[in-house]
Amino acid sequence: MYKIRSTNALLLGIFILGLTACSTYQKVPYFRNIPADSSVYARGSMIPTVDYQALKIKPDDLLGITVSTLDNSTAILSDAGVRPQGAPGGAIASQPGNGFLVSAAGTVELPLLGSLQVAGYTTEQVKEWIRTKAAKYYKDPVVSVRLMNFKVTVLGEVARPGSYFINGEKATLLDALGLAGDLTIYGNRQNVLLLRDSGGKQKSVRFNLNDGQALTSPYLYLQQNDVVYIEPGKAKAAANNAGRTQTIAIVGSIVSVLIVALTRFR
């Protein structure tokens, strides 16, 4: 009778452990509700996503701006390459690594071209405005405007938490997680937090990466200075508690052995 009860208890424990493991696994894969049948493997599947909106320049942004001329006799390139060599007029360029800082009022001061309102506009719009202004002084001006401080910060349960600079202007939440080495096994994929500065206030948005609907969020594409936080899941707390319990058990065993030894030697 005792053996039967022990066997039943063991089987029940294994069953519960299996259910727990299955439940934990269900929380790990991304986008579980995206179809995975044979037709998808053969022909692919269109997944609804949100349209990309170009980044808007903000106060305190750093812009890399170059203006160069290109004519039949002389070529002047940006500060990333060749310097002006005896060309009439020359080139307007940000110093390497410095750039032009957007003021609190949303303007930048450009040599010769003067002050230009840029906050709230895209780099493409600003590039066209600068080209129009530069055409008064240069023949066939070639203009480049880029955002130099597109930085995102990823914190919490990722392999490499930290701040990352994005090349270009188009990056998603998934790109940021990729730069940070992806979530650890303990990261809560169902409650990823995005913090975004919105006119001096912090706006918070939550993502459930287990659900493909996350790809349709208007906040999927990141903006400069976004912060992504991955909170630890319950498994992390359970692992920590298990570690503490094991430590307490070991210490308790050592203390018990010492007490028994001291008692015997008295």
PDB file of C-alpha atoms in Angstrom:
ATOM      1  CA  MET A   1       0.000   0.000   0.000  1.00  0.00           C
ATOM      2  CA  TYR A   2       2.843   2.317   0.906  1.00  0.00           C
ATOM      3  CA  LYS A   3       4.626   1.558  -2.389  1.00  0.00           C
ATOM      4  CA  ILE A   4       1.457   2.350  -4.382  1.00  0.00           C
ATOM      5  CA  ARG A   5       1.053   5.698  -2.624  1.00  0.00           C
ATOM      6  CA  SER A   6       4.713   6.539  -3.188  1.00  0.00           C
ATOM      7  CA  THR A   7       4.433   5.666  -6.889  1.00  0.00           C
ATOM      8  CA  ASN A   8       1.276   7.762  -7.281  1.00  0.00           C
ATOM      9  CA  ALA A   9       2.926  10.698  -5.531  1.00  0.00           C
ATOM     10  CA  LEU A  10       5.959  10.401  -7.798  1.00  0.00           C
ATOM     11  CA  LEU A  11       3.809  10.285 -10.945  1.00  0.00           C
ATOM     12  CA  LEU A  12       1.801  13.284  -9.744  1.00  0.00           C
ATOM     13  CA  GLY A  13       5.001  15.218  -9.131  1.00  0.00           C
ATOM     14  CA  ILE A  14       6.320  14.401 -12.609  1.00  0.00           C
ATOM     15  CA  PHE A  15       2.979  15.437 -14.154  1.00  0.00           C
ATOM     16  CA  ILE A  16       2.980  18.781 -12.328  1.00  0.00           C
ATOM     17  CA  LEU A  17       6.615  19.380 -13.286  1.00  0.00           C
ATOM     18  CA  GLY A  18       5.764  18.687 -16.937  1.00  0.00           C
ATOM     19  CA  LEU A  19       2.863  21.143 -16.862  1.00  0.00           C
ATOM     20  CA  THR A  20       5.079  23.794 -15.289  1.00  0.00           C
ATOM     21  CA  ALA A  21       7.800  23.307 -17.899  1.00  0.00           C
ATOM     22  CA  CYS A  22       5.254  23.492 -20.726  1.00  0.00           C
ATOM     23  CA  SER A  23       3.720  26.659 -19.272  1.00  0.00           C
ATOM     24  CA  THR A  24       7.155  28.257 -18.954  1.00  0.00           C
ATOM     25  CA  TYR A  25       8.082  27.378 -22.551  1.00  0.00           C
ATOM     26  CA  GLN A  26       4.880  28.962 -23.883  1.00  0.00           C
ATOM     27  CA  LYS A  27       6.103  32.321 -22.550  1.00  0.00           C
ATOM     28  CA  VAL A  28       9.500  32.173 -24.285  1.00  0.00           C
ATOM     29  CA  PRO A  29       8.950  32.155 -28.114  1.00  0.00           C
ATOM     30  CA  TYR A  30       8.196  35.436 -29.882  1.00  0.00           C
ATOM     31  CA  PHE A  31       4.992  35.924 -31.897  1.00  0.00           C
ATOM     32  CA  ARG A  32       3.486  32.498 -31.161  1.00  0.00           C
ATOM     33  CA  ASN A  33       0.228  33.305 -32.965  1.00  0.00           C
ATOM     34  CA  ILE A  34       1.883  33.869 -36.353  1.00  0.00           C
ATOM     35  CA  PRO A  35       0.852  30.912 -38.585  1.00  0.00           C
ATOM     36  CA  ALA A  36       3.387  28.125 -38.982  1.00  0.00           C
ATOM     37  CA  ASP A  37       1.577  25.624 -41.230  1.00  0.00           C
ATOM     38  CA  SER A  38       3.003  24.032 -44.378  1.00  0.00           C
ATOM     39  CA  SER A  39       1.616  26.714 -46.706  1.00  0.00           C
ATOM     40  CA  VAL A  40       3.554  29.388 -44.815  1.00  0.00           C
ATOM     41  CA  TYR A  41       6.783  27.451 -45.257  1.00  0.00           C
ATOM     42  CA  ALA A  42       6.068  27.020 -48.971  1.00  0.00           C
ATOM     43  CA  ARG A  43       4.786  30.475 -49.953  1.00  0.00           C
ATOM     44  CA  GLY A  44       5.401  32.730 -46.977  1.00  0.00           C
ATOM     45  CA  SER A  45       2.803  34.753 -45.118  1.00  0.00           C
ATOM     46  CA  MET A  46       2.050  38.468 -45.092  1.00  0.00           C
ATOM     47  CA  ILE A  47       2.142  39.838 -41.554  1.00  0.00           C
ATOM     48  CA  PRO A  48       0.354  43.135 -40.824  1.00  0.00           C
ATOM     49  CA  THR A  49       2.825  45.788 -39.678  1.00  0.00           C
ATOM     50  CA  VAL A  50       2.727  49.499 -38.960  1.00  0.00           C
ATOM     51  CA  ASP A  51       3.894  52.040 -41.547  1.00  0.00           C
ATOM     52  CA  TYR A  52       7.187  53.752 -40.801  1.00  0.00           C
ATOM     53  CA  GLN A  53       7.041  57.456 -39.977  1.00  0.00           C
ATOM     54  CA  ALA A  54      10.260  59.410 -40.514  1.00  0.00           C
ATOM     55  CA  LEU A  55      11.901  60.713 -37.351  1.00  0.00           C
ATOM     56  CA  LYS A  56      11.292  64.337 -36.412  1.00  0.00           C
ATOM     57  CA  ILE A  57      14.217  66.433 -35.245  1.00  0.00           C
ATOM     58  CA  LYS A  58      14.038  67.513 -31.594  1.00  0.00           C
ATOM     59  CA  PRO A  59      15.805  70.149 -29.468  1.00  0.00           C
ATOM     60  CA  ASP A  60      19.236  68.931 -28.277  1.00  0.00           C
ATOM     61  CA  ASP A  61      19.585  66.655 -31.294  1.00  0.00           C
ATOM     62  CA  LEU A  62      22.952  66.617 -33.011  1.00  0.00           C
ATOM     63  CA  LEU A  63      22.872  66.986 -36.776  1.00  0.00           C
ATOM     64  CA  GLY A  64      25.631  66.083 -39.187  1.00  0.00           C
ATOM     65  CA  ILE A  65      25.291  68.629 -41.990  1.00  0.00           C
ATOM     66  CA  THR A  66      27.514  68.973 -45.037  1.00  0.00           C
ATOM     67  CA  VAL A  67      27.161  71.191 -48.073  1.00  0.00           C
ATOM     68  CA  SER A  68      29.480  70.582 -51.004  1.00  0.00           C
ATOM     69  CA  THR A  69      29.700  71.646 -54.623  1.00  0.00           C
ATOM     70  CA  LEU A  70      30.155  69.498 -57.671  1.00  0.00           C
ATOM     71  CA  ASP A  71      30.908  71.071 -61.044  1.00  0.00           C
ATOM     72  CA  ASN A  72      32.863  70.328 -64.169  1.00  0.00           C
ATOM     73  CA  SER A  73      36.196  71.560 -62.779  1.00  0.00           C
ATOM     74  CA  THR A  74      36.297  70.822 -59.060  1.00  0.00           C
ATOM     75  CA  ALA A  75      34.689  68.346 -56.700  1.00  0.00           C
ATOM     76  CA  ILE A  76      34.315  69.105 -53.029  1.00  0.00           C
ATOM     77  CA  LEU A  77      33.159  66.265 -50.813  1.00  0.00           C
ATOM     78  CA  SER A  78      31.894  66.115 -47.271  1.00  0.00           C
ATOM     79  CA  ASP A  79      34.002  66.045 -44.134  1.00  0.00           C
ATOM     80  CA  ALA A  80      33.724  62.258 -44.180  1.00  0.00           C
ATOM     81  CA  GLY A  81      36.037  62.167 -47.177  1.00  0.00           C
ATOM     82  CA  VAL A  82      38.067  64.668 -49.198  1.00  0.00           C
ATOM     83  CA  ARG A  83      38.692  68.201 -47.943  1.00  0.00           C
ATOM     84  CA  PRO A  84      38.219  71.249 -50.181  1.00  0.00           C
ATOM     85  CA  GLN A  85      41.230  71.730 -52.462  1.00  0.00           C
ATOM     86  CA  GLY A  86      41.393  75.228 -53.900  1.00  0.00           C
ATOM     87  CA  ALA A  87      37.734  75.304 -54.840  1.00  0.00           C
ATOM     88  CA  PRO A  88      35.880  78.608 -54.996  1.00  0.00           C
ATOM     89  CA  GLY A  89      33.493  79.040 -52.096  1.00  0.00           C
ATOM     90  CA  GLY A  90      34.484  75.886 -50.242  1.00  0.00           C
ATOM     91  CA  ALA A  91      32.185  73.693 -48.178  1.00  0.00           C
ATOM     92  CA  ILE A  92      30.046  74.039 -45.102  1.00  0.00           C
ATOM     93  CA  ALA A  93      30.491  71.016 -42.865  1.00  0.00           C
ATOM     94  CA  SER A  94      30.042  69.875 -39.301  1.00  0.00           C
ATOM     95  CA  GLN A  95      33.288  69.144 -37.500  1.00  0.00           C
ATOM     96  CA  PRO A  96      33.945  65.383 -37.399  1.00  0.00           C
ATOM     97  CA  GLY A  97      32.186  63.941 -34.371  1.00  0.00           C
ATOM     98  CA  ASN A  98      30.772  67.314 -33.302  1.00  0.00           C
ATOM     99  CA  GLY A  99      27.887  68.188 -35.565  1.00  0.00           C
ATOM    100  CA  PHE A 100      25.420  71.028 -35.176  1.00  0.00           C
ATOM    101  CA  LEU A 101      23.434  71.124 -31.937  1.00  0.00           C
ATOM    102  CA  VAL A 102      19.735  71.929 -32.191  1.00  0.00           C
ATOM    103  CA  SER A 103      18.962  74.680 -29.685  1.00  0.00           C
ATOM    104  CA  ALA A 104      16.140  74.645 -27.144  1.00  0.00           C
ATOM    105  CA  ALA A 105      14.241  76.859 -29.577  1.00  0.00           C
ATOM    106  CA  GLY A 106      14.645  74.205 -32.276  1.00  0.00           C
ATOM    107  CA  THR A 107      17.138  76.036 -34.486  1.00  0.00           C
ATOM    108  CA  VAL A 108      20.655  75.441 -35.804  1.00  0.00           C
ATOM    109  CA  GLU A 109      23.184  78.107 -36.758  1.00  0.00           C
ATOM    110  CA  LEU A 110      24.942  77.411 -40.043  1.00  0.00           C
ATOM    111  CA  PRO A 111      27.948  79.354 -41.364  1.00  0.00           C
ATOM    112  CA  LEU A 112      26.910  81.738 -44.129  1.00  0.00           C
ATOM    113  CA  LEU A 113      23.395  80.297 -44.295  1.00  0.00           C
ATOM    114  CA  GLY A 114      22.366  81.612 -40.879  1.00  0.00           C
ATOM    115  CA  SER A 115      19.710  80.302 -38.476  1.00  0.00           C
ATOM    116  CA  LEU A 116      17.356  77.558 -39.583  1.00  0.00           C
ATOM    117  CA  GLN A 117      14.300  76.180 -37.765  1.00  0.00           C
ATOM    118  CA  VAL A 118      14.630  72.388 -37.802  1.00  0.00           C
ATOM    119  CA  ALA A 119      12.777  70.967 -34.776  1.00  0.00           C
ATOM    120  CA  GLY A 120       9.613  69.137 -35.745  1.00  0.00           C
ATOM    121  CA  TYR A 121      10.836  68.438 -39.273  1.00  0.00           C
ATOM    122  CA  THR A 122      12.550  65.457 -40.899  1.00  0.00           C
ATOM    123  CA  THR A 123      16.149  65.410 -42.090  1.00  0.00           C
ATOM    124  CA  GLU A 124      14.890  65.177 -45.687  1.00  0.00           C
ATOM    125  CA  GLN A 125      12.873  68.376 -45.285  1.00  0.00           C
ATOM    126  CA  VAL A 126      15.821  70.188 -43.719  1.00  0.00           C
ATOM    127  CA  LYS A 127      18.113  68.959 -46.494  1.00  0.00           C
ATOM    128  CA  GLU A 128      15.858  70.523 -49.157  1.00  0.00           C
ATOM    129  CA  TRP A 129      15.700  73.841 -47.295  1.00  0.00           C
ATOM    130  CA  ILE A 130      19.481  73.978 -46.941  1.00  0.00           C
ATOM    131  CA  ARG A 131      19.907  73.117 -50.623  1.00  0.00           C
ATOM    132  CA  THR A 132      17.656  76.043 -51.560  1.00  0.00           C
ATOM    133  CA  LYS A 133      19.619  78.435 -49.334  1.00  0.00           C
ATOM    134  CA  ALA A 134      22.999  77.106 -50.468  1.00  0.00           C
ATOM    135  CA  ALA A 135      22.054  77.531 -54.138  1.00  0.00           C
ATOM    136  CA  LYS A 136      22.431  81.295 -53.617  1.00  0.00           C
ATOM    137  CA  TYR A 137      26.138  80.822 -52.896  1.00  0.00           C
ATOM    138  CA  TYR A 138      27.097  77.526 -54.548  1.00  0.00           C
ATOM    139  CA  LYS A 139      26.619  76.053 -57.968  1.00  0.00           C
ATOM    140  CA  ASP A 140      24.775  72.724 -57.883  1.00  0.00           C
ATOM    141  CA  PRO A 141      25.050  72.247 -54.092  1.00  0.00           C
ATOM    142  CA  VAL A 142      25.035  68.714 -52.744  1.00  0.00           C
ATOM    143  CA  VAL A 143      23.601  68.530 -49.233  1.00  0.00           C
ATOM    144  CA  SER A 144      23.678  65.807 -46.604  1.00  0.00           C
ATOM    145  CA  VAL A 145      21.778  65.940 -43.312  1.00  0.00           C
ATOM    146  CA  ARG A 146      21.891  63.088 -40.848  1.00  0.00           C
ATOM    147  CA  LEU A 147      20.948  62.501 -37.231  1.00  0.00           C
ATOM    148  CA  MET A 148      24.090  61.825 -35.201  1.00  0.00           C
ATOM    149  CA  ASN A 149      22.580  61.056 -31.801  1.00  0.00           C
ATOM    150  CA  PHE A 150      19.969  58.379 -32.518  1.00  0.00           C
ATOM    151  CA  LYS A 151      20.560  56.579 -29.243  1.00  0.00           C
ATOM    152  CA  VAL A 152      18.411  53.986 -27.482  1.00  0.00           C
ATOM    153  CA  THR A 153      18.956  52.470 -24.052  1.00  0.00           C
ATOM    154  CA  VAL A 154      18.057  48.865 -23.223  1.00  0.00           C
ATOM    155  CA  LEU A 155      17.891  47.851 -19.559  1.00  0.00           C
ATOM    156  CA  GLY A 156      16.893  44.830 -17.507  1.00  0.00           C
ATOM    157  CA  GLU A 157      16.908  41.166 -18.501  1.00  0.00           C
ATOM    158  CA  VAL A 158      18.976  41.322 -21.687  1.00  0.00           C
ATOM    159  CA  ALA A 159      22.389  39.866 -22.449  1.00  0.00           C
ATOM    160  CA  ARG A 160      24.128  43.252 -22.839  1.00  0.00           C
ATOM    161  CA  PRO A 161      22.225  46.138 -21.207  1.00  0.00           C
ATOM    162  CA  GLY A 162      23.425  49.595 -22.183  1.00  0.00           C
ATOM    163  CA  SER A 163      23.022  52.514 -24.576  1.00  0.00           C
ATOM    164  CA  TYR A 164      23.364  51.960 -28.317  1.00  0.00           C
ATOM    165  CA  PHE A 165      23.738  54.362 -31.234  1.00  0.00           C
ATOM    166  CA  ILE A 166      21.676  53.479 -34.288  1.00  0.00           C
ATOM    167  CA  ASN A 167      23.084  53.835 -37.791  1.00  0.00           C
ATOM    168  CA  GLY A 168      20.496  55.481 -39.992  1.00  0.00           C
ATOM    169  CA  GLU A 169      17.081  56.602 -38.804  1.00  0.00           C
ATOM    170  CA  LYS A 170      14.936  53.480 -39.105  1.00  0.00           C
ATOM    171  CA  ALA A 171      15.054  51.049 -36.186  1.00  0.00           C
ATOM    172  CA  THR A 172      12.453  48.958 -34.391  1.00  0.00           C
ATOM    173  CA  LEU A 173      12.134  47.613 -30.881  1.00  0.00           C
ATOM    174  CA  LEU A 174      13.419  44.289 -32.206  1.00  0.00           C
ATOM    175  CA  ASP A 175      16.539  45.989 -33.581  1.00  0.00           C
ATOM    176  CA  ALA A 176      17.290  47.422 -30.140  1.00  0.00           C
ATOM    177  CA  LEU A 177      16.822  44.032 -28.483  1.00  0.00           C
ATOM    178  CA  GLY A 178      19.124  42.509 -31.093  1.00  0.00           C
ATOM    179  CA  LEU A 179      21.842  45.056 -30.313  1.00  0.00           C
ATOM    180  CA  ALA A 180      21.486  44.201 -26.617  1.00  0.00           C
ATOM    181  CA  GLY A 181      21.926  40.484 -27.304  1.00  0.00           C
ATOM    182  CA  ASP A 182      18.226  39.574 -26.952  1.00  0.00           C
ATOM    183  CA  LEU A 183      16.280  38.852 -23.770  1.00  0.00           C
ATOM    184  CA  THR A 184      17.659  36.369 -21.295  1.00  0.00           C
ATOM    185  CA  ILE A 185      15.599  33.280 -20.542  1.00  0.00           C
ATOM    186  CA  TYR A 186      14.342  35.123 -17.449  1.00  0.00           C
ATOM    187  CA  GLY A 187      13.086  38.209 -19.323  1.00  0.00           C
ATOM    188  CA  ASN A 188       9.334  38.799 -19.280  1.00  0.00           C
ATOM    189  CA  ARG A 189       8.387  38.839 -22.963  1.00  0.00           C
ATOM    190  CA  GLN A 190       4.756  39.607 -22.163  1.00  0.00           C
ATOM    191  CA  ASN A 191       5.409  42.991 -20.555  1.00  0.00           C
ATOM    192  CA  VAL A 192       8.215  44.874 -22.332  1.00  0.00           C
ATOM    193  CA  LEU A 193       8.221  48.554 -21.355  1.00  0.00           C
ATOM    194  CA  LEU A 194       9.085  51.424 -23.702  1.00  0.00           C
ATOM    195  CA  LEU A 195       9.712  54.887 -22.237  1.00  0.00           C
ATOM    196  CA  ARG A 196       9.679  57.847 -24.624  1.00  0.00           C
ATOM    197  CA  ASP A 197      10.205  61.551 -24.053  1.00  0.00           C
ATOM    198  CA  SER A 198       7.171  63.439 -25.287  1.00  0.00           C
ATOM    199  CA  GLY A 199       7.458  67.188 -24.895  1.00  0.00           C
ATOM    200  CA  GLY A 200       9.316  66.963 -21.599  1.00  0.00           C
ATOM    201  CA  LYS A 201       7.077  64.194 -20.236  1.00  0.00           C
ATOM    202  CA  GLN A 202       7.680  60.448 -20.197  1.00  0.00           C
ATOM    203  CA  LYS A 203       5.244  58.325 -22.161  1.00  0.00           C
ATOM    204  CA  SER A 204       5.097  54.601 -21.386  1.00  0.00           C
ATOM    205  CA  VAL A 205       4.023  51.834 -23.770  1.00  0.00           C
ATOM    206  CA  ARG A 206       3.797  48.077 -23.111  1.00  0.00           C
ATOM    207  CA  PHE A 207       4.518  45.281 -25.595  1.00  0.00           C
ATOM    208  CA  ASN A 208       3.632  41.594 -25.483  1.00  0.00           C
ATOM    209  CA  LEU A 209       6.277  39.975 -27.678  1.00  0.00           C
ATOM    210  CA  ASN A 210       4.528  36.601 -27.480  1.00  0.00           C
ATOM    211  CA  ASP A 211       1.802  38.135 -29.663  1.00  0.00           C
ATOM    212  CA  GLY A 212       2.270  39.058 -33.322  1.00  0.00           C
ATOM    213  CA  GLN A 213       0.052  42.099 -32.738  1.00  0.00           C
ATOM    214  CA  ALA A 214       3.146  43.786 -31.298  1.00  0.00           C
ATOM    215  CA  LEU A 215       4.263  44.300 -34.907  1.00  0.00           C
ATOM    216  CA  THR A 216       1.277  46.587 -35.532  1.00  0.00           C
ATOM    217  CA  SER A 217       1.999  48.974 -32.656  1.00  0.00           C
ATOM    218  CA  PRO A 218       2.568  52.600 -33.731  1.00  0.00           C
ATOM    219  CA  TYR A 219       5.430  52.609 -31.216  1.00  0.00           C
ATOM    220  CA  LEU A 220       7.283  49.696 -32.816  1.00  0.00           C
ATOM    221  CA  TYR A 221       9.670  52.096 -34.577  1.00  0.00           C
ATOM    222  CA  LEU A 222      11.998  53.776 -32.111  1.00  0.00           C
ATOM    223  CA  GLN A 223      12.832  57.433 -31.648  1.00  0.00           C
ATOM    224  CA  GLN A 224      15.959  59.113 -30.353  1.00  0.00           C
ATOM    225  CA  ASN A 225      16.593  58.585 -26.601  1.00  0.00           C
ATOM    226  CA  ASP A 226      13.956  55.854 -26.198  1.00  0.00           C
ATOM    227  CA  VAL A 227      14.446  53.544 -23.210  1.00  0.00           C
ATOM    228  CA  VAL A 228      13.457  49.866 -23.334  1.00  0.00           C
ATOM    229  CA  TYR A 229      13.130  47.973 -20.049  1.00  0.00           C
ATOM    230  CA  ILE A 230      12.797  44.204 -19.727  1.00  0.00           C
ATOM    231  CA  GLU A 231      11.471  43.180 -16.346  1.00  0.00           C
ATOM    232  CA  PRO A 232      12.397  39.798 -14.840  1.00  0.00           C
ATOM    233  CA  GLY A 233       9.755  37.090 -15.029  1.00  0.00           C
ATOM    234  CA  LYS A 234       8.553  34.900 -12.189  1.00  0.00           C
ATOM    235  CA  ALA A 235      11.110  32.257 -13.144  1.00  0.00           C
ATOM    236  CA  LYS A 236      13.922  34.643 -12.126  1.00  0.00           C
ATOM    237  CA  ALA A 237      12.384  35.160  -8.699  1.00  0.00           C
ATOM    238  CA  ALA A 238      11.843  31.416  -8.334  1.00  0.00           C
ATOM    239  CA  ALA A 239      15.467  30.744  -9.294  1.00  0.00           C
ATOM    240  CA  ASN A 240      16.697  33.314  -6.780  1.00  0.00           C
ATOM    241  CA  ASN A 241      14.466  31.873  -4.068  1.00  0.00           C
ATOM    242  CA  ALA A 242      15.675  28.367  -4.877  1.00  0.00           C
ATOM    243  CA  GLY A 243      19.258  29.562  -4.551  1.00  0.00           C
ATOM    244  CA  ARG A 244      18.538  31.162  -1.186  1.00  0.00           C
ATOM    245  CA  THR A 245      16.718  28.049   0.014  1.00  0.00           C
ATOM    246  CA  GLN A 246      19.654  25.873  -1.015  1.00  0.00           C
ATOM    247  CA  THR A 247      22.094  28.176   0.773  1.00  0.00           C
ATOM    248  CA  ILE A 248      19.974  28.175   3.922  1.00  0.00           C
ATOM    249  CA  ALA A 249      19.702  24.385   3.777  1.00  0.00           C
ATOM    250  CA  ILE A 250      23.483  24.004   3.438  1.00  0.00           C
ATOM    251  CA  VAL A 251      24.168  26.430   6.280  1.00  0.00           C
ATOM    252  CA  GLY A 252      21.536  24.694   8.402  1.00  0.00           C
ATOM    253  CA  SER A 253      23.133  21.306   7.741  1.00  0.00           C
ATOM    254  CA  ILE A 254      26.573  22.606   8.693  1.00  0.00           C
ATOM    255  CA  VAL A 255      25.236  24.146  11.890  1.00  0.00           C
ATOM    256  CA  SER A 256      23.414  20.911  12.750  1.00  0.00           C
ATOM    257  CA  VAL A 257      26.596  18.862  12.236  1.00  0.00           C
ATOM    258  CA  LEU A 258      28.569  21.274  14.412  1.00  0.00           C
ATOM    259  CA  ILE A 259      25.960  21.132  17.175  1.00  0.00           C
ATOM    260  CA  VAL A 260      25.919  17.324  17.109  1.00  0.00           C
ATOM    261  CA  ALA A 261      29.722  17.197  17.141  1.00  0.00           C
ATOM    262  CA  LEU A 262      29.996  19.626  20.036  1.00  0.00           C
ATOM    263  CA  THR A 263      27.328  17.735  21.971  1.00  0.00           C
ATOM    264  CA  ARG A 264      29.158  14.422  21.575  1.00  0.00           C
ATOM    265  CA  PHE A 265      32.499  15.830  22.662  1.00  0.00           C
ATOM    266  CA  ARG A 266      31.098  17.265  25.906  1.00  0.00           C
TER     267      ARG A 266
END
